[in-house]
Amino acid sequence: MKSLLALFSVAVIASSASTAFAQSGEMIPPEMAPRSVGKDGMVCGKVEKARYAEGSEGQPTFLYMGGAFPRHTFSARIAGANLD
């Protein structure tokens, strides 16, 4: 299940990457994301861990970049409704 979720996470990022890059043009490494709050851009890097919170409200998926949880530098939350 973990490898399937990680593969799915990479696919989601890859499929939206071209659209996001076309809109913003700025690629941000995970460690620079905190300095880019409020700016348009796309955080690019290796997804170190993905976690599907099936029991949580909205069934979100969390992506951790820039290190493994809890020592990561960037995290993203994808709402369950946006996974389809």
Coordinates of N, CA, C and O in Angstrom, one line a residue, residues 2-60:
K2 N 1.9 1.3 0.8 CA 2.8 2.4 0.8 C 3.4 2.8 -0.5 O 3.4 3.9 -0.9
S3 N 3.9 1.7 -1.2 CA 4.5 2.0 -2.5 C 3.5 2.4 -3.5 O 3.8 3.3 -4.4
L4 N 2.3 1.9 -3.4 CA 1.2 2.4 -4.3 C 0.8 3.8 -4.1 O 0.7 4.6 -5.0
L5 N 0.8 4.2 -2.8 CA 0.5 5.6 -2.5 C 1.6 6.5 -2.9 O 1.3 7.6 -3.4
A6 N 2.8 6.1 -2.7 CA 3.9 6.9 -3.1 C 3.9 7.1 -4.6 O 4.2 8.2 -5.1
L7 N 3.7 6.0 -5.4 CA 3.6 6.1 -6.8 C 2.5 7.0 -7.2 O 2.6 7.8 -8.1
F8 N 1.3 6.9 -6.6 CA 0.2 7.8 -6.9 C 0.6 9.2 -6.6 O 0.2 10.1 -7.4
S9 N 1.2 9.5 -5.5 CA 1.6 10.8 -5.2 C 2.6 11.5 -6.2 O 2.4 12.6 -6.6
V10 N 3.5 10.7 -6.7 CA 4.4 11.1 -7.7 C 3.6 11.4 -9.0 O 3.9 12.4 -9.7
A11 N 2.7 10.6 -9.3 CA 1.9 10.8 -10.5 C 1.0 12.1 -10.4 O 0.9 12.8 -11.4
V12 N 0.5 12.3 -9.3 CA -0.3 13.6 -9.1 C 0.6 14.8 -9.3 O 0.2 15.7 -10.0
I13 N 1.7 14.7 -8.7 CA 2.7 15.9 -8.8 C 3.1 16.0 -10.2 O 3.1 17.2 -10.8
A14 N 3.5 15.0 -10.9 CA 3.9 15.0 -12.3 C 2.9 15.5 -13.2 O 3.1 16.3 -14.1
S15 N 1.6 15.1 -13.0 CA 0.6 15.5 -13.9 C 0.2 17.0 -13.8 O -0.2 17.6 -14.7
S16 N 0.3 17.5 -12.5 CA 0.0 18.9 -12.3 C 1.3 19.8 -12.5 O 1.1 21.0 -12.6
A17 N 2.4 19.2 -12.6 CA 3.7 20.0 -12.7 C 3.7 20.9 -13.9 O 4.1 22.1 -13.8
S18 N 3.3 20.4 -15.1 CA 3.4 21.2 -16.3 C 2.5 22.4 -16.2 O 2.8 23.5 -16.7
T19 N 1.3 22.2 -15.7 CA 0.3 23.3 -15.6 C 0.8 24.3 -14.6 O 0.7 25.5 -14.9
A20 N 1.2 23.9 -13.5 CA 1.7 24.8 -12.4 C 2.9 25.6 -12.9 O 3.0 26.8 -12.7
F21 N 3.8 24.9 -13.6 CA 5.1 25.6 -14.1 C 4.7 26.6 -15.1 O 5.3 27.7 -15.2
A22 N 3.7 26.3 -16.0 CA 3.3 27.2 -17.0 C 2.7 28.5 -16.4 O 2.9 29.6 -17.0
Q23 N 2.0 28.3 -15.3 CA 1.4 29.5 -14.7 C 2.4 30.3 -13.9 O 2.3 31.5 -13.9
S24 N 3.3 29.7 -13.2 CA 4.2 30.4 -12.3 C 5.6 30.6 -12.8 O 6.2 31.7 -12.7
G25 N 6.2 29.6 -13.4 CA 7.5 29.7 -13.9 C 8.6 29.6 -12.8 O 9.8 29.4 -13.2
E26 N 8.3 29.6 -11.6 CA 9.3 29.5 -10.5 C 9.3 28.1 -9.9 O 8.2 27.7 -9.3
M27 N 10.4 27.4 -9.9 CA 10.5 26.1 -9.2 C 11.2 26.3 -7.9 O 12.3 26.9 -7.9
I28 N 10.6 25.9 -6.8 CA 11.1 26.1 -5.5 C 11.6 24.8 -4.8 O 10.8 23.9 -4.8
P29 N 12.8 24.7 -4.4 CA 13.2 23.4 -3.7 C 12.5 23.4 -2.3 O 12.2 24.5 -1.7
P30 N 12.3 22.2 -1.8 CA 11.5 22.1 -0.5 C 12.1 22.9 0.6 O 11.4 23.5 1.4
E31 N 13.5 23.0 0.7 CA 14.1 23.8 1.8 C 13.9 25.3 1.7 O 14.1 26.0 2.7
M32 N 13.5 25.8 0.5 CA 13.3 27.2 0.3 C 11.8 27.6 0.4 O 11.5 28.7 0.4
A33 N 11.0 26.6 0.5 CA 9.5 26.9 0.5 C 9.1 27.8 1.7 O 8.3 28.7 1.4
P34 N 9.7 27.7 2.9 CA 9.2 28.6 3.9 C 9.5 30.1 3.6 O 8.9 31.0 4.1
R35 N 10.5 30.3 2.8 CA 10.9 31.7 2.4 C 10.1 32.2 1.2 O 10.2 33.3 0.8
S36 N 9.2 31.3 0.7 CA 8.4 31.7 -0.5 C 6.9 31.8 -0.2 O 6.1 31.8 -1.1
V37 N 6.6 31.9 1.1 CA 5.2 32.0 1.4 C 4.6 33.3 0.8 O 5.2 34.3 0.8
G38 N 3.4 33.1 0.2 CA 2.8 34.3 -0.5 C 3.2 34.5 -1.9 O 2.6 35.3 -2.6
K39 N 4.1 33.7 -2.4 CA 4.6 33.8 -3.8 C 4.0 32.7 -4.6 O 3.6 31.6 -4.1
D40 N 3.8 32.9 -5.9 CA 3.4 31.8 -6.8 C 4.6 31.0 -7.2 O 5.7 31.5 -7.5
G41 N 4.5 29.7 -7.2 CA 5.6 28.8 -7.6 C 5.2 27.4 -7.4 O 4.1 27.0 -7.0
M42 N 6.1 26.5 -7.7 CA 5.9 25.1 -7.6 C 7.0 24.5 -6.8 O 8.2 24.6 -7.2
V43 N 6.7 23.8 -5.7 CA 7.7 23.1 -4.9 C 8.1 21.8 -5.6 O 7.2 21.0 -5.9
C44 N 9.4 21.7 -5.9 CA 9.8 20.5 -6.7 C 10.9 19.7 -5.8 O 11.8 20.4 -5.3
G45 N 10.7 18.5 -5.7 CA 11.7 17.7 -5.0 C 11.2 16.2 -4.8 O 10.1 15.9 -5.2
K46 N 11.9 15.4 -4.1 CA 11.6 14.1 -3.9 C 10.6 14.0 -2.8 O 10.7 14.6 -1.7
V47 N 9.5 13.2 -3.0 CA 8.5 12.9 -1.9 C 9.1 11.8 -1.1 O 9.3 10.7 -1.5
E48 N 9.6 12.2 0.1 CA 10.2 11.2 1.1 C 9.2 10.3 1.7 O 9.5 9.1 1.9
K49 N 8.0 10.8 1.9 CA 7.0 9.9 2.5 C 5.6 10.5 2.2 O 5.4 11.7 2.1
A50 N 4.7 9.6 1.9 CA 3.3 9.9 1.7 C 2.4 9.2 2.7 O 2.7 8.0 3.0
R51 N 1.4 9.9 3.2 CA 0.5 9.2 4.2 C -0.9 9.5 3.9 O -1.3 10.7 3.8
Y52 N -1.7 8.5 3.7 CA -3.1 8.6 3.4 C -3.9 8.5 4.8 O -3.8 7.5 5.4
A53 N -4.5 9.5 5.2 CA -5.2 9.6 6.5 C -6.7 9.2 6.3 O -7.6 10.0 6.3
E54 N -6.9 7.9 6.1 CA -8.2 7.4 5.8 C -9.2 7.7 6.9 O -10.4 8.0 6.6
G55 N -8.8 7.7 8.1 CA -9.7 7.9 9.2 C -9.9 9.4 9.6 O -10.8 9.7 10.4
S56 N -9.3 10.3 8.9 CA -9.4 11.7 9.2 C -10.5 12.3 8.3 O -10.8 11.8 7.2
E57 N -11.0 13.4 8.8 CA -12.1 14.1 8.1 C -11.6 14.6 6.7 O -10.5 15.2 6.6
G58 N -12.3 14.2 5.7 CA -11.9 14.6 4.3 C -10.9 13.6 3.7 O -10.5 13.8 2.5
Q59 N -10.4 12.6 4.4 CA -9.5 11.6 4.0 C -8.3 12.2 3.1 O -8.1 11.9 2.0
P60 N -7.6 13.1 3.8 CA -6.5 13.7 3.0 C -5.3 12.8 2.9 O -5.1 11.8 3.6

